[in-house]
Coordinates of C-alpha atoms and ligand atoms in Angstrom, one line a residue:
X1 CA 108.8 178.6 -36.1
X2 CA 108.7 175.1 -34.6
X3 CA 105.5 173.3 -34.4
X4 CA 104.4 172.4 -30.5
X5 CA 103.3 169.4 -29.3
X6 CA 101.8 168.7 -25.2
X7 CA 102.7 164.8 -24.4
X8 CA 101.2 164.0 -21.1
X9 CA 103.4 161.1 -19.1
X10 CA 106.6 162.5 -20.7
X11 CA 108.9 161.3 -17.9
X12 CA 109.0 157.7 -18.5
X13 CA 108.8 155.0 -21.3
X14 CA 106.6 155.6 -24.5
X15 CA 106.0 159.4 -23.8
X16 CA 109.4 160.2 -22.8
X17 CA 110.9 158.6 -26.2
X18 CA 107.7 160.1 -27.9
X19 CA 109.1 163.3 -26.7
X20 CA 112.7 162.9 -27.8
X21 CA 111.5 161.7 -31.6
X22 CA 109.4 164.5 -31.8
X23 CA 112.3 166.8 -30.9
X24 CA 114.3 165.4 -32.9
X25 CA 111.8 165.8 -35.8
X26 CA 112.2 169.5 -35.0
X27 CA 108.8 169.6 -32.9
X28 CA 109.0 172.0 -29.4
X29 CA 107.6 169.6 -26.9
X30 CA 105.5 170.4 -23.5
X31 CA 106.3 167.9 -21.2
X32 CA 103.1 167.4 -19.3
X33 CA 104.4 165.4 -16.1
X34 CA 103.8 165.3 -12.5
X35 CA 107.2 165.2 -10.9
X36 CA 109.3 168.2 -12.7
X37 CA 112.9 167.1 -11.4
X38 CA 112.2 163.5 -12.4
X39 CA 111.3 164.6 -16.1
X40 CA 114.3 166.8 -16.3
X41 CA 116.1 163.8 -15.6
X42 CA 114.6 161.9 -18.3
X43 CA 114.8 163.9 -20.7
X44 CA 118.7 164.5 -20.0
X45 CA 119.2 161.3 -19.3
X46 CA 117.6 160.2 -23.4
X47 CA 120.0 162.8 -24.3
X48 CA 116.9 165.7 -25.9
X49 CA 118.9 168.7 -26.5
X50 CA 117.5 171.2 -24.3
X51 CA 118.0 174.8 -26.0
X52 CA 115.2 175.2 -27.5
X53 CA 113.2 171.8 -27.5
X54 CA 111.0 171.4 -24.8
X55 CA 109.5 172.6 -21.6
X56 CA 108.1 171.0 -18.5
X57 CA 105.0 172.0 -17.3
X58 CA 102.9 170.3 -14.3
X59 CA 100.2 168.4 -14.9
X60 CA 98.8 165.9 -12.1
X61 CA 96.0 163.9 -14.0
X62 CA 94.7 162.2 -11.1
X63 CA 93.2 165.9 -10.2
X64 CA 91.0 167.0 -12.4
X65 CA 92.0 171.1 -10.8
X66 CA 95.2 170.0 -11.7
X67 CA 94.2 169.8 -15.0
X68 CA 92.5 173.0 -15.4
X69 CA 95.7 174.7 -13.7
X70 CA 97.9 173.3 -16.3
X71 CA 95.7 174.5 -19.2
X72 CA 95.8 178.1 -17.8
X73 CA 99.8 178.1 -17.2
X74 CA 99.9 176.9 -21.3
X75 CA 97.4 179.5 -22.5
X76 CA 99.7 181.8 -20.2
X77 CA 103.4 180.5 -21.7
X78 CA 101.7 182.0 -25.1
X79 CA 102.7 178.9 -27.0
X80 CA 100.3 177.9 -29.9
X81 CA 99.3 173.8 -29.5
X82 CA 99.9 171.5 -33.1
X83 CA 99.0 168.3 -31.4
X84 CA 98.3 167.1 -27.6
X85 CA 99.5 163.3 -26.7
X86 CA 97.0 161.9 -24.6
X87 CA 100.0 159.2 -23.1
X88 CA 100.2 159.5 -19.0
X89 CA 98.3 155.9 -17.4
X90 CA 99.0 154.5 -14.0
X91 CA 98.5 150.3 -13.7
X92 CA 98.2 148.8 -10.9
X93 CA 97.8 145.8 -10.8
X94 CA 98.0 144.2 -6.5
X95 CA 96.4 146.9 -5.0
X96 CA 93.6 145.5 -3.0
X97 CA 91.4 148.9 -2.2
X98 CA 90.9 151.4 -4.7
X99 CA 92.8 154.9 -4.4
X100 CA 91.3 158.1 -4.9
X101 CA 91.4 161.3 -6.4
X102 CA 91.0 165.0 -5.0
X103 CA 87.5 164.8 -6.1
X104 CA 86.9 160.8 -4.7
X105 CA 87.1 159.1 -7.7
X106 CA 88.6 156.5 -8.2
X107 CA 92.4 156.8 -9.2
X108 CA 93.4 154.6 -12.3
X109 CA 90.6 155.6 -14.5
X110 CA 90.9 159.1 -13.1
X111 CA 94.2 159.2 -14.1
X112 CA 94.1 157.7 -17.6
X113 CA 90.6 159.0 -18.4
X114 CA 88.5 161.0 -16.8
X115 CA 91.7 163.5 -16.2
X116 CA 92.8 163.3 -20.0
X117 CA 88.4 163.3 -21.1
X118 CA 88.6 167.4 -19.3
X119 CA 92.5 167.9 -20.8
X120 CA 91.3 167.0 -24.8
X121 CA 87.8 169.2 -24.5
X122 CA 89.6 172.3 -22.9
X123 CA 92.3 172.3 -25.4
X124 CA 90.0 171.8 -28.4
X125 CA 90.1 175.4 -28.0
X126 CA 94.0 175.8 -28.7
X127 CA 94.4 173.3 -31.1
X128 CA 91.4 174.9 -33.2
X129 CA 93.7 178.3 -33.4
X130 CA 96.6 176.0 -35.0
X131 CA 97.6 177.0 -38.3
X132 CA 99.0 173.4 -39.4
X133 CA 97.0 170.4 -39.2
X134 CA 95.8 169.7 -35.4
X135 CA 96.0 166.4 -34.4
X136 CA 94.9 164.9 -31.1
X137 CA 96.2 161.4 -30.3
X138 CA 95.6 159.3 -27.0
X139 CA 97.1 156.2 -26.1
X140 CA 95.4 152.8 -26.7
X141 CA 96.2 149.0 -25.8
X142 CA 95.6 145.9 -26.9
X143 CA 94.5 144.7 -23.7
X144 CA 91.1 146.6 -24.4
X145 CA 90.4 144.2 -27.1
X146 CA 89.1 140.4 -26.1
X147 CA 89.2 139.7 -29.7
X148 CA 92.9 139.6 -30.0
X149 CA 95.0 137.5 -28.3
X150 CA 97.1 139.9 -25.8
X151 CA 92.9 141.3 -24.9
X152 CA 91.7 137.8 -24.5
X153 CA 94.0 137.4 -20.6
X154 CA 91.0 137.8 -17.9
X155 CA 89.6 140.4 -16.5
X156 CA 88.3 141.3 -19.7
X157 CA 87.1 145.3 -19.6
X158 CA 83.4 145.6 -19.6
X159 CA 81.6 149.3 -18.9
X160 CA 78.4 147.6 -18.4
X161 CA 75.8 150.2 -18.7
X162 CA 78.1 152.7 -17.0
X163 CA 76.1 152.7 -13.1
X164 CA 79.4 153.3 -11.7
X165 CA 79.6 156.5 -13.1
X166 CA 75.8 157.3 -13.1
X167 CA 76.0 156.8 -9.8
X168 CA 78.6 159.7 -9.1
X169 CA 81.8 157.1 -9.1
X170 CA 82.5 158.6 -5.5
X171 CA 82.7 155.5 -2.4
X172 CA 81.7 153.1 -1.7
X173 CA 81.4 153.0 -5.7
X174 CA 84.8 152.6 -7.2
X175 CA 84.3 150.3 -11.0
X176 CA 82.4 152.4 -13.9
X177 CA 80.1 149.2 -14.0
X178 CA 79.2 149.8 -10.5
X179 CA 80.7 146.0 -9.5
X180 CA 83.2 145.1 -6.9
X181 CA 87.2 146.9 -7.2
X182 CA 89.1 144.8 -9.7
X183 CA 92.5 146.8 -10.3
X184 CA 93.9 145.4 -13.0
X185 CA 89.9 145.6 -15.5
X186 CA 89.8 149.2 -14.2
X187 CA 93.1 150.0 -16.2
X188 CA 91.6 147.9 -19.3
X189 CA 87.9 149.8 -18.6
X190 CA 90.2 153.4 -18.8
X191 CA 91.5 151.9 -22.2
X192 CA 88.4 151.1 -23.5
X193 CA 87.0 155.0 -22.6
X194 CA 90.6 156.1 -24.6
X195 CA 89.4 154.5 -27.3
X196 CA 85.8 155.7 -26.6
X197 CA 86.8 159.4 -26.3
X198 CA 88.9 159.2 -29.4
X199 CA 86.0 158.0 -31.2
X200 CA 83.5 160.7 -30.0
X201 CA 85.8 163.6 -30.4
X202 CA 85.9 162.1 -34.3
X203 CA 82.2 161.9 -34.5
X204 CA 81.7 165.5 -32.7
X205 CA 84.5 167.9 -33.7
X206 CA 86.1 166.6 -36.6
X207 CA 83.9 168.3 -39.3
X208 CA 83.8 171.5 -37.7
X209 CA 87.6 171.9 -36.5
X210 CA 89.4 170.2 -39.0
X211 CA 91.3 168.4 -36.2
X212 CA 92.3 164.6 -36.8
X213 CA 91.6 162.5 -33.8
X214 CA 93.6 159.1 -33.6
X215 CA 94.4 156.6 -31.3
X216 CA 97.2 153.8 -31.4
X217 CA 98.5 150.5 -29.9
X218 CA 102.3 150.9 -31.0
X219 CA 103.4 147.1 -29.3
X220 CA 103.9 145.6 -26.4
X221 CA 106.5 148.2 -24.6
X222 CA 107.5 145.6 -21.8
X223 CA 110.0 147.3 -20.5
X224 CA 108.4 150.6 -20.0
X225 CA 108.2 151.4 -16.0
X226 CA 104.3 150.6 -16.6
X227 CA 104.7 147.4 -14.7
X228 CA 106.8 148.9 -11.8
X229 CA 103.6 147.8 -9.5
X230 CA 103.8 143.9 -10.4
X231 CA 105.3 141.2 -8.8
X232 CA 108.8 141.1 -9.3
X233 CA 109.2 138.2 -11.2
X234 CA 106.3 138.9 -13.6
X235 CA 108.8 142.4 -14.6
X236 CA 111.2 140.0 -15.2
X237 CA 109.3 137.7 -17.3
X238 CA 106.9 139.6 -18.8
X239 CA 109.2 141.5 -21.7
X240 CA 110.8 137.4 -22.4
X241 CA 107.2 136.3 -22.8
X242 CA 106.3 138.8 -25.6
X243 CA 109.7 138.8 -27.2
X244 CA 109.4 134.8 -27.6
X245 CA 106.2 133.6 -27.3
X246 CA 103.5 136.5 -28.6
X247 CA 105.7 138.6 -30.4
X248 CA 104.5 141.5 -29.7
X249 CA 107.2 143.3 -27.9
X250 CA 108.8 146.7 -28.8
X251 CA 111.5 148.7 -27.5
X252 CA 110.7 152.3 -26.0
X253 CA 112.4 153.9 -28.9
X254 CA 110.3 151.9 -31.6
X255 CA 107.3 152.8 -29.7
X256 CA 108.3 156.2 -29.1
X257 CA 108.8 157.0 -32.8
X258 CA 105.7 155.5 -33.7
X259 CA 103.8 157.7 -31.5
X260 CA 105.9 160.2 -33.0
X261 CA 104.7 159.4 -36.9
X262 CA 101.0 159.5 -35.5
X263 CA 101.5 162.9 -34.6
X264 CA 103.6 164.6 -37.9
X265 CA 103.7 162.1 -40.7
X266 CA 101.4 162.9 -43.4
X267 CA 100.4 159.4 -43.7
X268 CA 98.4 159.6 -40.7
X269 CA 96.5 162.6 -40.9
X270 CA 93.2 160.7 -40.9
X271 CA 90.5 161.3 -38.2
X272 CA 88.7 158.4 -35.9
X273 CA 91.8 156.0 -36.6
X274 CA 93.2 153.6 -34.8
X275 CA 96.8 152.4 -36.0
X276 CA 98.5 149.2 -35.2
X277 CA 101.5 147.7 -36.5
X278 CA 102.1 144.3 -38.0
X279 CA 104.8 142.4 -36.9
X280 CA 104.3 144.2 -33.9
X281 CA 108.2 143.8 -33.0
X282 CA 109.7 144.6 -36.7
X283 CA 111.2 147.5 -37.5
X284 CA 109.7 147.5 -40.5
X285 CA 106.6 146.5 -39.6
X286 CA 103.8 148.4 -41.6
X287 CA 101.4 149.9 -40.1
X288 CA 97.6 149.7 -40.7
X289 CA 93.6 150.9 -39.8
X290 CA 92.8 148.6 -36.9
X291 CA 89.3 147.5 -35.8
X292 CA 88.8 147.9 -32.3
X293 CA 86.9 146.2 -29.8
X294 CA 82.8 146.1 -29.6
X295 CA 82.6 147.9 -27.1
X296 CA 84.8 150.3 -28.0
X297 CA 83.3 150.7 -31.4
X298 CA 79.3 150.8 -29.7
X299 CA 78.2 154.4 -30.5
X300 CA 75.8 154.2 -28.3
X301 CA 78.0 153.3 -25.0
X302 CA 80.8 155.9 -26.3
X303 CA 77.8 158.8 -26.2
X304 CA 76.2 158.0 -22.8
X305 CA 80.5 157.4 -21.6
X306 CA 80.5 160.9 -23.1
X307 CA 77.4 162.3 -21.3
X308 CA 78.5 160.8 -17.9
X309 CA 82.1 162.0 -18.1
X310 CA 81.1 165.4 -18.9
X311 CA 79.2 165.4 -15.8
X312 CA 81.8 164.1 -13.5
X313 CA 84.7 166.3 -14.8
X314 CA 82.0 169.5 -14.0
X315 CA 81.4 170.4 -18.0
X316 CA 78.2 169.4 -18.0
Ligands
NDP1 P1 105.1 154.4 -17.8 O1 104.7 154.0 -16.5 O2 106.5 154.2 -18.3 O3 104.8 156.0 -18.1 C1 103.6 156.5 -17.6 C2 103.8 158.0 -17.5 O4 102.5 158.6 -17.0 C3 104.9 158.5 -16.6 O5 105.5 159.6 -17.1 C4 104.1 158.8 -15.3 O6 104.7 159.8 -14.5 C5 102.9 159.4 -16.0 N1 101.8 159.6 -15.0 C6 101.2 158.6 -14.2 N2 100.3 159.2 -13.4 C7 100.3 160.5 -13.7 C8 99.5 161.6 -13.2 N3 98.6 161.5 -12.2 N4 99.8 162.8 -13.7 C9 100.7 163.0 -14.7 N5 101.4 162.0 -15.2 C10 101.2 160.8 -14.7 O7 104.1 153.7 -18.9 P2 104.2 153.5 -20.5 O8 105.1 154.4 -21.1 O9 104.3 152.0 -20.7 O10 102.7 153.8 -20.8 C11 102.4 155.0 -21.5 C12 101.1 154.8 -22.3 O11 101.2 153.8 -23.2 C13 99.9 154.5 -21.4 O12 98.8 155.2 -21.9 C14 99.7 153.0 -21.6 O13 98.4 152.6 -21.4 C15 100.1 152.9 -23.1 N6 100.5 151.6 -23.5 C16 101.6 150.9 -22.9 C17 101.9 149.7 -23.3 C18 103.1 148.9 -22.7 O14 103.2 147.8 -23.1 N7 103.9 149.5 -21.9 C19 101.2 149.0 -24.4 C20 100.1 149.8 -24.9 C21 99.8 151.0 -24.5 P3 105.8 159.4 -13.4 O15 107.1 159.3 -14.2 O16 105.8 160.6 -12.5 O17 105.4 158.2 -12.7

């Protein structure tokens, strides 16, 4: 019996060649997406073999019912969960007002945290029941981390002392640090919460479930759809500008089947991690235990991120 993994974001770039590694590793992949013809599409279109290798189910992160709906529709398909891939983000980057969720939050860190904060502490429950090794991985980026070069590109994230999200993150309120709507720092804030969250869920369940939480920057994928909402020009130099002059671009499928190792290789079975890869763009590139930002390493903010998030999701 095949092992079962739930990638959120399956329908495009790192998740959707997470998904076809994985398959082809002999995992039975849930594609979480929001737009079911458009992942069956995908995942034809990478060539996954379908008999037997993954499902799509509906998730729409940016609603956090949504999320709570797709949870009940797993636990009803009867499959055990072996690992969840925390992977669906939206960026972007020239909107001038923020968007919103269902609930009025705002959209981008809806999306890429507060929706995946509620997916990772209702399905604790299902990866607990696992009989192999659970592991629970979410997405990180470099860009959440001013001490490297690809963080150090302003806005830099900053969570402040979270008033945004003390103060209910409903309008006119629309940043976690409570300060004016800045697009592109609210996708690098989400980041930084990843991170956070990843971190918290090591320091709180890990002992007692036995599940290994992990987080990872697999490269620069600059040619994933992520940047669909930028200028033009920047998609077209963007991926030539971190082939030649950061080198830290990747292809989808490099990315994919690092995401891919995170999850299954015995090698990285090891809780609170954050892997990177040297040589970012090599093949053989190893990969390593990567420090990650203050902020994102402050126990302090990542328990009060906690306490706040719980509230706004409704488990608190
Ligand atoms: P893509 O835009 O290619 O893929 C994003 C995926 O998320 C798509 O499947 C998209 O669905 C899905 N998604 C967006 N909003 C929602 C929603 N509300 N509900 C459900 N699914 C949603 O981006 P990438 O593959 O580049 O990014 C994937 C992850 O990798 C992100 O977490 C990103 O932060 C991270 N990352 C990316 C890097 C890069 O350079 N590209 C670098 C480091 C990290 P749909 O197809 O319907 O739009």
């Amino acid at each position: 019996h095949k092992p079962t993994v739930v990638i959120t974001g399956a329908s495009s770039g790192v998740g959707l060649y997470a998904a076809k590694a994985l398959a082809e590793r002999g995992w039975y992949v849930v594609m979480a997406c929001r737009d079911i013809a458009k992942a069956q599409l995908a995942a034809q279109s990478v060539g996954i073999p379908h008999q037997g290798s993954y499902t799509i189910m509906h998730i729409d992160l940016g609603s956090l019912e949504s999320v709570r709906q797709f949870v009940n529709n797993f636990r009803a398909s009867g499959n055990s969960l072996d690992a969840l891939v925390c992977n669906a983000a939206i960026y972007m980057p020239l909107i001038k007002e923020p968007l919103r969720s269902p609930e009025g939050y705002e959209l981008t860190v809806t999306t890429n945290h507060l929706g995946h904060f509620l997916l990772c502490n209702l399905m604790l429950e299902d990866l607990k029941k696992s009989s192999s090794q659970p592991r629970l991985v979410i997405l990180g980026t470099v860009t959440h981390n001013p001490d490297e070069l690809g963080g150090k590109i302003p806005p830099r994230p900053d969570l402040g002392d979270l008033q945004g999200f003390a103060e209910g993150f409903k309008k006119p309120i629309s940043m976690i640090d409570g300060k004016k709507f800045e697009p592109v720092k609210a996708y690098k804030d989400s980041k930084v919460c990843n991170v956070l969250t990843m971190r918290e869920l090591h320091r709180r369940y890990h002992e007692s479930t036995g599940i290994a939480f992990s987080s990872l920057y697999p490269g620069c994928v600059a040619e994933t759809p992520l940047f669909r909402n930028h200028y033009p020009l920047f998609q077209k130099i963007f991926p030539l500008f971190q082939k030649y002059i950061t080198g830290g671009y990747v292809s989808q499928e490099l990315a994919g089947e690092r995401v891919a190792a995170v999850v299954a290789d015995p090698e990285y079975n090891q809780s609170g991690a954050y892997w990177s890869w040297g040589n970012r763009q090599n093949k053989d590139g190893k990969s390593f235990v990567q420090k990650v930002s203050p902020q994102a390493r402050d126990d302090e903010k990542g328990d009060r991120m906690w306490e706040l998030s719980a509230k706004l999701v409704g488990l608190a």
